[in-house]
Amino acid sequence: MPGAPEARRQGWARAAAIRLLEQGRNDEADEVVGAALGRIQSPQGTAELLSEVVDRGLSHGRQPALATQAVAALLTVADEHLAQQRHSEAAAAFERAMRIAFHRVLHFDHPRSPLADDPVGFTAPLRDSLVARALRTARGRPLAAAADRPVGEPSRPTRLLIITRKNADFLAEIREHFEKHPDFETLFVDLPEAKVLTQFSKDPAAAIEQLLSGRTRFAERAERLLRPHLDWADVVFVEWCTSLAALMTFVDPRDTHVVVRLHSYEAFTQWPHLMDFNRVDEVVFVSDHLRDLAAAAIPALREPGAPRLRVLPLAMELQRFRRPKPDSARFILGVVGASKVVKDPLWAIDVLRELRRHDERYRLQLIRGKLQDDKSPATQEYADRLAVELRELGSAVEVLGHTDDVPAALEQVGVVLSSSVRESFHIGLVEGAASGAVPVVRNWPYFPGAARSLFPPEWVVDSPQDAAMRILEATASQEKWQQVGRETSDYVIDRWDWPIVRGSYERLLRACGA
């Protein structure tokens, strides 16, 4: 309809596209939007049409093909607002772009992620965005970088602050070691209910607006919360690169050395993009492939003033998993922590089906295997498919609830599977291998080839059929199964047991990365 007002054209296209989406006709919906965009000149109208249609697709658990285009359009609008000093509008548009770009449906509820498929291309709009650039450089580097200063004094131990928010799952060995170490004075802080952090976590737009406008009220609140800890510590180890890590960069660390550990989850969230990494000295990863993904996806990690990037294994007490297994464990497959879609227990079930075509003695245990009830449409769809499979297989699959005694649970497991679509390291797989179970690692779809660089290539398989072949060979006899189990247990304990890797953490935290 030539000459139709843009607002009306936008409304028609939105209504038509949403109707098509609700009928499952996703490609046709995209075509309608594309046709309308060809006649809409306004950046605001373009952004509104794209974001509204994409939001509707995400709410139905779909991965919209137009998501990256919507993010770019919203960032363009944010930049226009910033150029006109409309800081509130710029913050709102930017925050909406982040909500789409890092929506869980795009990265967590499906076996593929557009960021994992193309980290540089997916986050390209953030490299060019004026608002994004302002946010990652708004706070500035202290006059004297902590990395250039000695830590502690000869007369006293290094003061180490270990800080997190709600999740200390991977800190037990680190805390215990440094709390007993004579060269360190260690303090652990958990900030689950700090008001300024809770508000920032739920709605970062207000903080973004203040950064853009140069106002300091939010930074002053962060200062009151964190300054006592920063003034006490020589070194701060921030666990998880989420809202707490971002909040830390609102505060000048002065001569305190700041280390942030980034697990794989955070690379698929907005939080690293709301940080001034000039105020971080070291970012620690648990694998090379995670470091490479983060460096490709997070612009600030490749820019001047970027922190040093380090790879250190997770802290694991693996000797405690080495226990005798009953002969019956030879035919028991185990997946540890199969409570999320990312762990893809359906892939493990496909492996089981292949095995039971040869021998019905094979069974599967999903340890900590109840899917979390998070009300996501995509997760619910996956849970429904899993429920059908579990009913069909009956007693051949056992779903075990939460247990704090994983070593005892693994005594009954003869083959440990990594069925995940992505892992940064997969501690459950390594613990299973330490217990003497035969390790079988899927070639993680998010990180093709990464598993083979992390583990012996013979552990890694490309399909359920390949997995079944490896298991049949490794469990062909009691003797063969026990031999493979001993070899793999020796391999992981000699390489990743905590007494082997703890020296790397001591050097990092004592010498400030020297």
Protein backbone atom coordinates (compact mmCIF):
# COMPACT_ATOMS: atom_id res chain seq x y z
CA MET A 1 0.00 0.00 0.00
CA PRO A 2 2.16 2.92 -1.24
CA GLY A 3 1.88 6.05 0.83
CA ALA A 4 0.53 4.36 3.97
CA PRO A 5 1.80 6.05 7.15
CA GLU A 6 4.72 4.25 8.74
CA ALA A 7 2.94 3.83 12.09
CA ARG A 8 -0.01 2.14 10.40
CA ARG A 9 2.25 -0.04 8.24
CA GLN A 10 4.16 -1.04 11.38
CA GLY A 11 0.92 -2.02 13.13
CA TRP A 12 -0.32 -4.09 10.18
CA ALA A 13 2.99 -5.91 9.86
CA ARG A 14 3.16 -6.60 13.60
CA ALA A 15 -0.37 -8.02 13.72
CA ALA A 16 0.12 -10.18 10.63
CA ALA A 17 3.50 -11.48 11.78
CA ILE A 18 2.20 -12.37 15.24
CA ARG A 19 -0.74 -14.28 13.75
CA LEU A 20 1.66 -16.23 11.55
CA LEU A 21 3.95 -16.96 14.50
CA GLU A 22 1.04 -18.32 16.51
CA GLN A 23 0.30 -20.67 13.61
CA GLY A 24 3.90 -21.86 13.55
CA ARG A 25 4.58 -20.17 10.19
CA ASN A 26 7.83 -18.54 11.30
CA ASP A 27 9.41 -18.03 7.87
CA GLU A 28 6.29 -16.32 6.53
CA ALA A 29 6.21 -14.03 9.58
CA ASP A 30 9.81 -13.02 8.87
CA GLU A 31 8.91 -12.29 5.25
CA VAL A 32 6.06 -10.00 6.33
CA VAL A 33 8.39 -8.09 8.65
CA GLY A 34 11.06 -7.85 5.96
CA ALA A 35 8.60 -6.46 3.44
CA ALA A 36 7.39 -3.83 5.89
CA LEU A 37 10.91 -2.82 6.88
CA GLY A 38 11.64 -2.02 3.26
CA ARG A 39 9.13 0.84 3.53
CA ILE A 40 9.83 2.00 7.11
CA GLN A 41 12.51 4.68 7.28
CA SER A 42 12.34 5.53 10.98
CA PRO A 43 14.98 3.77 13.16
CA GLN A 44 12.49 3.86 16.05
CA GLY A 45 9.76 2.23 13.94
CA THR A 46 12.20 -0.40 12.66
CA ALA A 47 13.32 -1.23 16.20
CA GLU A 48 9.78 -1.39 17.57
CA LEU A 49 8.52 -3.70 14.82
CA LEU A 50 11.49 -6.06 15.04
CA SER A 51 11.60 -6.18 18.84
CA GLU A 52 7.85 -6.73 19.26
CA VAL A 53 7.80 -9.63 16.79
CA VAL A 54 10.98 -11.13 18.24
CA ASP A 55 9.64 -10.78 21.79
CA ARG A 56 6.53 -12.70 20.81
CA GLY A 57 8.58 -15.52 19.30
CA LEU A 58 10.79 -15.72 22.39
CA SER A 59 7.75 -15.85 24.67
CA HIS A 60 6.65 -18.97 22.79
CA GLY A 61 10.04 -20.61 23.27
CA ARG A 62 11.19 -20.11 19.66
CA GLN A 63 14.58 -18.84 18.50
CA PRO A 64 13.67 -15.98 16.13
CA ALA A 65 15.85 -15.56 13.06
CA LEU A 66 15.39 -11.78 13.35
CA ALA A 67 16.80 -11.54 16.90
CA THR A 68 20.23 -10.18 15.92
CA GLN A 69 18.60 -7.66 13.56
CA ALA A 70 16.31 -6.51 16.37
CA VAL A 71 19.25 -6.04 18.72
CA ALA A 72 21.13 -3.96 16.14
CA ALA A 73 18.05 -1.80 15.52
CA LEU A 74 17.55 -1.14 19.24
CA LEU A 75 21.22 -0.25 19.66
CA THR A 76 20.91 2.24 16.80
CA VAL A 77 18.00 3.88 18.61
CA ALA A 78 19.96 3.89 21.88
CA ASP A 79 22.88 5.60 20.15
CA GLU A 80 20.59 8.26 18.67
CA HIS A 81 19.17 9.01 22.10
CA LEU A 82 22.67 9.23 23.57
CA ALA A 83 23.74 11.67 20.86
CA GLN A 84 20.84 13.92 21.90
CA GLN A 85 21.68 13.55 25.62
CA ARG A 86 18.44 11.63 26.25
CA HIS A 87 20.09 9.32 28.75
CA SER A 88 16.96 7.69 30.15
CA GLU A 89 15.71 6.75 26.68
CA ALA A 90 19.17 5.54 25.66
CA ALA A 91 19.40 3.32 28.74
CA ALA A 92 15.92 1.88 28.15
CA ALA A 93 16.64 1.05 24.50
CA PHE A 94 20.01 -0.47 25.36
CA GLU A 95 18.60 -2.57 28.20
CA ARG A 96 15.84 -3.85 25.92
CA ALA A 97 18.45 -4.82 23.35
CA MET A 98 20.34 -6.74 26.03
CA ARG A 99 17.18 -8.55 27.15
CA ILE A 100 16.68 -9.82 23.60
CA ALA A 101 20.33 -10.53 22.82
CA PHE A 102 20.82 -12.64 25.93
CA HIS A 103 17.36 -14.11 26.33
CA ARG A 104 17.49 -17.61 27.75
CA VAL A 105 15.54 -19.06 24.83
CA LEU A 106 18.34 -18.06 22.46
CA HIS A 107 21.15 -19.63 24.47
CA PHE A 108 19.91 -22.01 27.17
CA ASP A 109 16.64 -23.68 26.17
CA HIS A 110 17.70 -25.21 22.85
CA PRO A 111 20.59 -27.39 21.68
CA ARG A 112 22.03 -24.51 19.61
CA SER A 113 22.89 -20.88 20.37
CA PRO A 114 23.48 -18.09 17.83
CA LEU A 115 26.24 -16.72 20.04
CA ALA A 116 28.03 -20.08 20.19
CA ASP A 117 27.60 -20.52 16.43
CA ASP A 118 29.15 -17.12 15.64
CA PRO A 119 30.38 -15.20 18.71
CA VAL A 120 32.03 -12.43 16.73
CA GLY A 121 29.07 -11.90 14.41
CA PHE A 122 26.44 -12.16 17.14
CA THR A 123 28.00 -9.46 19.30
CA ALA A 124 29.20 -7.28 16.40
CA PRO A 125 26.49 -4.64 17.07
CA LEU A 126 27.94 -4.19 20.58
CA ARG A 127 31.37 -3.40 19.15
CA ASP A 128 29.96 -0.53 17.12
CA SER A 129 27.37 0.78 19.61
CA LEU A 130 28.23 4.14 21.15
CA VAL A 131 26.25 3.27 24.28
CA ALA A 132 28.03 -0.07 24.69
CA ARG A 133 31.40 1.63 24.28
CA ALA A 134 30.50 4.24 26.84
CA LEU A 135 29.45 1.60 29.37
CA ARG A 136 32.63 -0.42 29.08
CA THR A 137 34.87 2.65 29.46
CA ALA A 138 32.76 4.97 31.62
CA ARG A 139 34.50 4.38 34.92
CA GLY A 140 38.14 4.53 33.90
CA ARG A 141 41.31 2.90 35.15
CA PRO A 142 42.72 3.85 38.55
CA LEU A 143 45.79 6.06 38.33
CA ALA A 144 48.03 3.20 39.46
CA ALA A 145 46.98 -0.21 38.21
CA ALA A 146 46.87 -2.91 40.87
CA ALA A 147 48.70 -5.29 38.54
CA ASP A 148 51.77 -3.02 38.75
CA ARG A 149 51.85 -2.95 42.54
CA PRO A 150 53.12 -5.53 45.01
CA VAL A 151 50.54 -7.25 47.14
CA GLY A 152 50.83 -7.42 50.87
CA GLU A 153 53.87 -6.59 52.97
CA PRO A 154 56.72 -8.83 54.14
CA SER A 155 55.43 -8.52 57.69
CA ARG A 156 51.97 -9.94 57.02
CA PRO A 157 50.11 -12.51 54.90
CA THR A 158 48.30 -11.58 51.71
CA ARG A 159 44.74 -10.58 52.47
CA LEU A 160 42.48 -12.57 50.16
CA LEU A 161 38.78 -11.77 49.79
CA ILE A 162 36.68 -14.46 48.10
CA ILE A 163 33.32 -12.97 47.19
CA THR A 164 30.22 -14.32 45.47
CA ARG A 165 26.47 -13.90 45.28
CA LYS A 166 24.35 -16.95 46.15
CA ASN A 167 26.50 -19.54 44.37
CA ALA A 168 29.60 -20.98 46.04
CA ASP A 169 29.31 -24.43 44.44
CA PHE A 170 32.86 -24.43 43.04
CA LEU A 171 34.61 -22.73 45.95
CA ALA A 172 34.80 -25.38 48.68
CA GLU A 173 38.33 -26.61 48.00
CA ILE A 174 39.65 -23.10 47.33
CA ARG A 175 38.19 -21.69 50.53
CA GLU A 176 39.38 -24.56 52.69
CA HIS A 177 42.89 -24.40 51.29
CA PHE A 178 43.44 -20.66 51.60
CA GLU A 179 41.71 -20.35 54.98
CA LYS A 180 44.37 -22.73 56.34
CA HIS A 181 47.31 -21.35 54.35
CA PRO A 182 49.86 -19.51 56.53
CA ASP A 183 50.70 -17.04 53.75
CA PHE A 184 47.09 -15.84 53.38
CA GLU A 185 44.54 -14.16 55.58
CA THR A 186 41.28 -15.17 53.92
CA LEU A 187 37.77 -13.76 54.18
CA PHE A 188 34.72 -15.21 52.43
CA VAL A 189 31.75 -12.93 51.70
CA ASP A 190 28.40 -13.89 50.19
CA LEU A 191 26.08 -11.03 49.21
CA PRO A 192 22.73 -12.67 48.45
CA GLU A 193 20.45 -9.91 49.73
CA ALA A 194 22.43 -6.68 49.37
CA LYS A 195 19.80 -4.16 48.26
CA VAL A 196 21.84 -2.29 45.66
CA LEU A 197 23.00 -5.56 44.12
CA THR A 198 19.50 -7.04 44.05
CA GLN A 199 18.13 -3.94 42.34
CA PHE A 200 20.96 -3.92 39.82
CA SER A 201 20.43 -7.62 39.08
CA LYS A 202 16.70 -7.22 38.45
CA ASP A 203 16.77 -3.91 36.55
CA PRO A 204 20.14 -2.55 35.42
CA ALA A 205 18.57 0.27 33.35
CA ALA A 206 18.77 2.81 36.19
CA ALA A 207 22.47 2.16 36.70
CA ILE A 208 23.07 2.34 32.94
CA GLU A 209 21.32 5.70 32.79
CA GLN A 210 23.49 7.11 35.57
CA LEU A 211 26.67 5.90 33.90
CA LEU A 212 25.65 7.56 30.63
CA SER A 213 24.66 10.83 32.30
CA GLY A 214 27.66 11.04 34.61
CA ARG A 215 25.55 10.95 37.75
CA THR A 216 27.04 9.04 40.68
CA ARG A 217 24.23 8.04 43.05
CA PHE A 218 24.30 4.38 42.05
CA ALA A 219 28.10 4.26 42.16
CA GLU A 220 28.01 5.81 45.63
CA ARG A 221 25.68 3.04 46.83
CA ALA A 222 28.01 0.42 45.36
CA GLU A 223 30.91 2.20 47.06
CA ARG A 224 29.25 2.00 50.48
CA LEU A 225 28.66 -1.73 50.03
CA LEU A 226 32.06 -2.72 48.66
CA ARG A 227 34.60 -0.17 49.89
CA PRO A 228 35.21 -1.79 53.31
CA HIS A 229 35.99 -5.10 51.60
CA LEU A 230 38.22 -3.54 48.94
CA ASP A 231 40.14 -1.47 51.49
CA TRP A 232 40.83 -4.58 53.57
CA ALA A 233 41.85 -6.91 50.74
CA ASP A 234 45.05 -7.14 48.75
CA VAL A 235 43.38 -9.51 46.29
CA VAL A 236 39.69 -10.00 45.51
CA PHE A 237 38.59 -13.25 43.86
CA VAL A 238 35.12 -12.66 42.40
CA GLU A 239 33.29 -15.91 41.67
CA TRP A 240 30.99 -15.73 38.61
CA CYS A 241 31.14 -12.88 36.10
CA THR A 242 27.54 -11.79 36.73
CA SER A 243 25.90 -8.80 38.41
CA LEU A 244 28.32 -8.80 41.37
CA ALA A 245 31.36 -8.61 39.09
CA ALA A 246 29.70 -5.81 37.12
CA LEU A 247 28.87 -3.94 40.32
CA MET A 248 32.50 -4.23 41.45
CA THR A 249 33.56 -2.16 38.46
CA PHE A 250 31.45 0.75 39.63
CA VAL A 251 33.99 1.15 42.44
CA ASP A 252 37.63 2.20 42.07
CA PRO A 253 39.64 -0.76 43.41
CA ARG A 254 42.66 1.51 44.03
CA ASP A 255 45.59 -0.80 44.73
CA THR A 256 43.49 -3.94 45.28
CA HIS A 257 44.06 -6.65 42.68
CA VAL A 258 40.77 -7.85 41.17
CA VAL A 259 40.39 -11.37 39.78
CA VAL A 260 37.10 -12.50 38.23
CA ARG A 261 36.31 -16.12 37.35
CA LEU A 262 34.00 -16.54 34.38
CA HIS A 263 32.18 -19.85 33.98
CA SER A 264 30.49 -20.70 30.69
CA TYR A 265 27.02 -19.45 31.73
CA GLU A 266 28.07 -15.81 31.97
CA ALA A 267 29.41 -15.66 28.41
CA PHE A 268 25.78 -15.98 27.28
CA THR A 269 24.51 -13.14 29.51
CA GLN A 270 24.55 -9.34 29.44
CA TRP A 271 26.73 -8.88 32.53
CA PRO A 272 30.20 -8.90 30.93
CA HIS A 273 28.93 -6.18 28.58
CA LEU A 274 28.01 -3.93 31.52
CA MET A 275 31.51 -4.05 33.02
CA ASP A 276 34.49 -1.76 32.82
CA PHE A 277 37.18 -4.41 32.46
CA ASN A 278 39.83 -1.72 32.97
CA ARG A 279 39.08 -2.23 36.65
CA VAL A 280 39.70 -5.97 36.48
CA ASP A 281 43.26 -7.31 36.47
CA GLU A 282 42.71 -10.98 35.67
CA VAL A 283 39.85 -13.01 34.21
CA VAL A 284 40.10 -16.72 34.96
CA PHE A 285 38.53 -19.44 32.79
CA VAL A 286 38.44 -23.17 33.35
CA SER A 287 39.26 -24.15 29.76
CA ASP A 288 40.91 -22.80 26.65
CA HIS A 289 37.77 -23.06 24.53
CA LEU A 290 35.76 -21.01 27.03
CA ARG A 291 38.46 -18.33 27.07
CA ASP A 292 38.45 -18.24 23.27
CA LEU A 293 34.65 -17.92 23.11
CA ALA A 294 34.60 -15.14 25.69
CA ALA A 295 37.41 -13.25 23.98
CA ALA A 296 35.53 -13.43 20.69
CA ALA A 297 32.12 -12.51 22.15
CA ILE A 298 33.02 -9.79 24.69
CA PRO A 299 34.49 -6.73 22.96
CA ALA A 300 36.19 -5.33 26.08
CA LEU A 301 38.42 -8.39 26.39
CA ARG A 302 40.18 -7.50 23.13
CA GLU A 303 40.49 -3.74 23.62
CA PRO A 304 43.30 -1.62 25.13
CA GLY A 305 43.41 -1.97 28.89
CA ALA A 306 41.90 -5.45 28.82
CA PRO A 307 42.65 -7.73 31.76
CA ARG A 308 44.97 -10.69 31.53
CA LEU A 309 43.14 -13.88 30.52
CA ARG A 310 44.10 -17.04 32.41
CA VAL A 311 43.06 -20.68 32.24
CA LEU A 312 43.00 -22.64 35.50
CA PRO A 313 41.15 -25.93 36.08
CA LEU A 314 38.35 -26.13 38.58
CA ALA A 315 39.33 -27.13 42.10
CA MET A 316 38.39 -30.80 42.56
CA GLU A 317 39.25 -33.31 45.29
CA LEU A 318 39.27 -36.32 42.97
CA GLN A 319 40.94 -38.93 45.18
CA ARG A 320 37.76 -39.24 47.24
CA PHE A 321 35.89 -40.59 44.20
CA ARG A 322 38.20 -43.60 43.83
CA ARG A 323 36.14 -46.35 45.43
CA PRO A 324 35.50 -50.03 44.60
CA LYS A 325 32.60 -50.70 42.22
CA PRO A 326 30.36 -53.76 42.22
CA ASP A 327 30.47 -55.95 39.11
CA SER A 328 26.90 -54.88 38.27
CA ALA A 329 28.10 -51.28 37.70
CA ARG A 330 29.60 -52.37 34.39
CA PHE A 331 26.20 -52.01 32.70
CA ILE A 332 25.10 -48.80 34.42
CA LEU A 333 25.42 -45.53 32.53
CA GLY A 334 25.38 -42.31 34.53
CA VAL A 335 24.80 -38.63 33.79
CA VAL A 336 25.64 -36.33 36.70
CA GLY A 337 23.58 -33.16 37.09
CA ALA A 338 21.05 -33.75 34.32
CA SER A 339 18.62 -31.12 35.64
CA LYS A 340 18.86 -28.64 32.76
CA VAL A 341 18.15 -28.73 29.05
CA VAL A 342 21.81 -27.90 28.41
CA LYS A 343 22.72 -31.34 29.83
CA ASP A 344 20.48 -32.93 27.15
CA PRO A 345 19.52 -36.20 28.87
CA LEU A 346 17.58 -37.15 25.72
CA TRP A 347 20.94 -37.68 24.01
CA ALA A 348 21.92 -40.08 26.80
CA ILE A 349 18.63 -41.91 26.28
CA ASP A 350 19.45 -42.29 22.59
CA VAL A 351 22.75 -43.89 23.63
CA LEU A 352 20.90 -46.24 25.96
CA ARG A 353 18.51 -47.30 23.22
CA GLU A 354 21.44 -48.12 20.93
CA LEU A 355 23.05 -50.22 23.66
CA ARG A 356 19.89 -52.12 24.54
CA ARG A 357 19.58 -53.24 20.94
CA HIS A 358 22.71 -55.30 21.72
CA ASP A 359 22.23 -56.10 25.40
CA GLU A 360 19.24 -55.25 27.62
CA ARG A 361 21.36 -55.33 30.76
CA TYR A 362 22.39 -51.71 30.11
CA ARG A 363 20.58 -49.14 32.22
CA LEU A 364 20.81 -45.38 32.73
CA GLN A 365 20.91 -43.33 35.91
CA LEU A 366 20.21 -39.60 35.76
CA ILE A 367 21.93 -38.41 38.95
CA ARG A 368 20.47 -35.13 40.19
CA GLY A 369 18.37 -35.66 37.12
CA LYS A 370 15.02 -33.97 37.72
CA LEU A 371 14.55 -31.12 35.26
CA GLN A 372 14.15 -27.77 36.99
CA ASP A 373 10.63 -26.37 36.84
CA ASP A 374 11.31 -22.90 35.46
CA LYS A 375 8.10 -22.28 33.50
CA SER A 376 9.95 -21.76 30.22
CA PRO A 377 7.88 -22.93 27.20
CA ALA A 378 10.96 -24.39 25.53
CA THR A 379 12.02 -26.19 28.70
CA GLN A 380 8.50 -27.52 29.19
CA GLU A 381 8.47 -28.86 25.63
CA TYR A 382 11.76 -30.63 26.31
CA ALA A 383 10.48 -31.97 29.64
CA ASP A 384 7.40 -33.37 27.91
CA ARG A 385 9.53 -35.21 25.36
CA LEU A 386 11.74 -36.56 28.14
CA ALA A 387 8.72 -37.75 30.11
CA VAL A 388 7.51 -39.75 27.09
CA GLU A 389 10.91 -41.42 26.74
CA LEU A 390 11.07 -42.24 30.44
CA ARG A 391 7.65 -43.87 30.36
CA GLU A 392 8.60 -45.97 27.34
CA LEU A 393 11.87 -47.17 28.88
CA GLY A 394 10.40 -47.87 32.32
CA SER A 395 12.89 -49.38 34.76
CA ALA A 396 15.75 -49.07 32.27
CA VAL A 397 16.13 -45.43 33.36
CA GLU A 398 16.32 -44.28 36.96
CA VAL A 399 15.99 -40.58 37.82
CA LEU A 400 17.75 -39.83 41.09
CA GLY A 401 17.09 -36.67 43.07
CA HIS A 402 19.57 -34.32 44.67
CA THR A 403 22.42 -35.91 46.60
CA ASP A 404 25.30 -34.37 48.51
CA ASP A 405 27.23 -37.65 48.34
CA VAL A 406 28.15 -37.86 44.67
CA PRO A 407 31.10 -40.26 45.31
CA ALA A 408 28.67 -42.80 46.79
CA ALA A 409 26.28 -42.40 43.85
CA LEU A 410 29.12 -42.93 41.37
CA GLU A 411 30.11 -46.23 43.01
CA GLN A 412 27.19 -47.78 41.10
CA VAL A 413 28.09 -46.22 37.74
CA GLY A 414 30.30 -48.04 35.24
CA VAL A 415 30.10 -45.58 32.34
CA VAL A 416 29.85 -41.82 32.82
CA LEU A 417 28.37 -39.74 30.00
CA SER A 418 28.78 -36.10 29.11
CA SER A 419 25.63 -35.67 27.03
CA SER A 420 25.66 -31.86 27.25
CA VAL A 421 25.32 -29.42 24.38
CA ARG A 422 27.92 -27.20 26.06
CA GLU A 423 30.41 -27.48 28.89
CA SER A 424 33.29 -25.33 30.01
CA PHE A 425 34.93 -28.33 31.70
CA HIS A 426 32.24 -30.73 32.99
CA ILE A 427 33.20 -31.51 36.53
CA GLY A 428 30.63 -34.33 36.78
CA LEU A 429 32.27 -36.18 33.89
CA VAL A 430 35.73 -35.82 35.43
CA GLU A 431 34.48 -36.96 38.84
CA GLY A 432 32.92 -40.00 37.19
CA ALA A 433 36.19 -40.80 35.41
CA ALA A 434 38.04 -40.45 38.74
CA SER A 435 35.65 -43.02 40.21
CA GLY A 436 36.77 -45.54 37.57
CA ALA A 437 33.77 -45.20 35.26
CA VAL A 438 34.45 -45.27 31.52
CA PRO A 439 34.15 -41.67 30.22
CA VAL A 440 32.14 -41.00 27.06
CA VAL A 441 32.02 -37.36 25.98
CA ARG A 442 29.71 -35.96 23.36
CA ASN A 443 31.36 -33.59 20.89
CA TRP A 444 29.58 -30.63 22.47
CA PRO A 445 27.55 -28.83 19.75
CA TYR A 446 28.20 -25.36 21.21
CA PHE A 447 31.97 -26.00 21.09
CA PRO A 448 32.74 -28.42 18.23
CA GLY A 449 36.18 -29.94 18.72
CA ALA A 450 36.65 -28.50 22.20
CA ALA A 451 36.11 -31.77 24.03
CA ARG A 452 38.87 -33.42 21.99
CA SER A 453 41.29 -30.65 22.96
CA LEU A 454 40.41 -31.04 26.64
CA PHE A 455 40.20 -34.84 26.94
CA PRO A 456 41.88 -37.79 25.22
CA PRO A 457 40.34 -38.04 21.72
CA GLU A 458 39.18 -41.62 22.26
CA TRP A 459 36.81 -40.39 24.98
CA VAL A 460 34.93 -38.15 22.53
CA VAL A 461 32.15 -39.30 20.18
CA ASP A 462 30.09 -37.59 17.50
CA SER A 463 26.80 -39.47 17.78
CA PRO A 464 24.82 -41.81 20.05
CA GLN A 465 25.83 -44.63 17.71
CA ASP A 466 29.52 -43.85 18.20
CA ALA A 467 28.95 -43.64 21.94
CA ALA A 468 27.33 -47.06 21.98
CA MET A 469 30.25 -48.55 20.04
CA ARG A 470 32.78 -47.14 22.53
CA ILE A 471 30.78 -48.43 25.49
CA LEU A 472 30.33 -51.90 23.99
CA GLU A 473 34.06 -52.14 23.37
CA ALA A 474 35.08 -50.81 26.79
CA THR A 475 32.62 -53.05 28.66
CA ALA A 476 33.05 -56.15 26.50
CA SER A 477 34.38 -58.05 29.52
CA GLN A 478 34.76 -57.43 33.24
CA GLU A 479 38.52 -57.28 32.85
CA LYS A 480 38.43 -54.79 29.98
CA TRP A 481 35.99 -52.53 31.81
CA GLN A 482 38.12 -52.52 34.96
CA GLN A 483 41.29 -51.84 33.00
CA VAL A 484 39.78 -48.85 31.17
CA GLY A 485 38.38 -47.56 34.46
CA ARG A 486 41.76 -47.73 36.19
CA GLU A 487 43.50 -45.96 33.32
CA THR A 488 40.99 -43.12 33.16
CA SER A 489 40.98 -42.70 36.92
CA ASP A 490 44.76 -42.41 36.93
CA TYR A 491 44.64 -39.95 34.04
CA VAL A 492 42.27 -37.41 35.61
CA ILE A 493 43.70 -37.67 39.13
CA ASP A 494 47.27 -37.20 37.91
CA ARG A 495 46.21 -34.19 35.85
CA TRP A 496 43.43 -32.38 37.75
CA ASP A 497 43.36 -33.46 41.39
CA TRP A 498 43.44 -30.46 43.72
CA PRO A 499 46.97 -31.13 45.07
CA ILE A 500 48.18 -30.92 41.45
CA VAL A 501 46.50 -27.62 40.51
CA ARG A 502 46.38 -25.70 43.79
CA GLY A 503 49.88 -24.31 43.25
CA SER A 504 48.57 -22.43 40.22
CA TYR A 505 45.95 -20.74 42.38
CA GLU A 506 48.57 -19.86 45.00
CA ARG A 507 50.77 -18.22 42.39
CA LEU A 508 47.83 -16.30 40.93
CA LEU A 509 46.52 -15.00 44.24
CA ARG A 510 49.81 -14.47 46.04
CA ALA A 511 51.79 -12.73 43.32
CA CYS A 512 48.96 -10.86 41.60
CA GLY A 513 49.47 -12.61 38.31
CA ALA A 514 53.22 -12.18 38.16
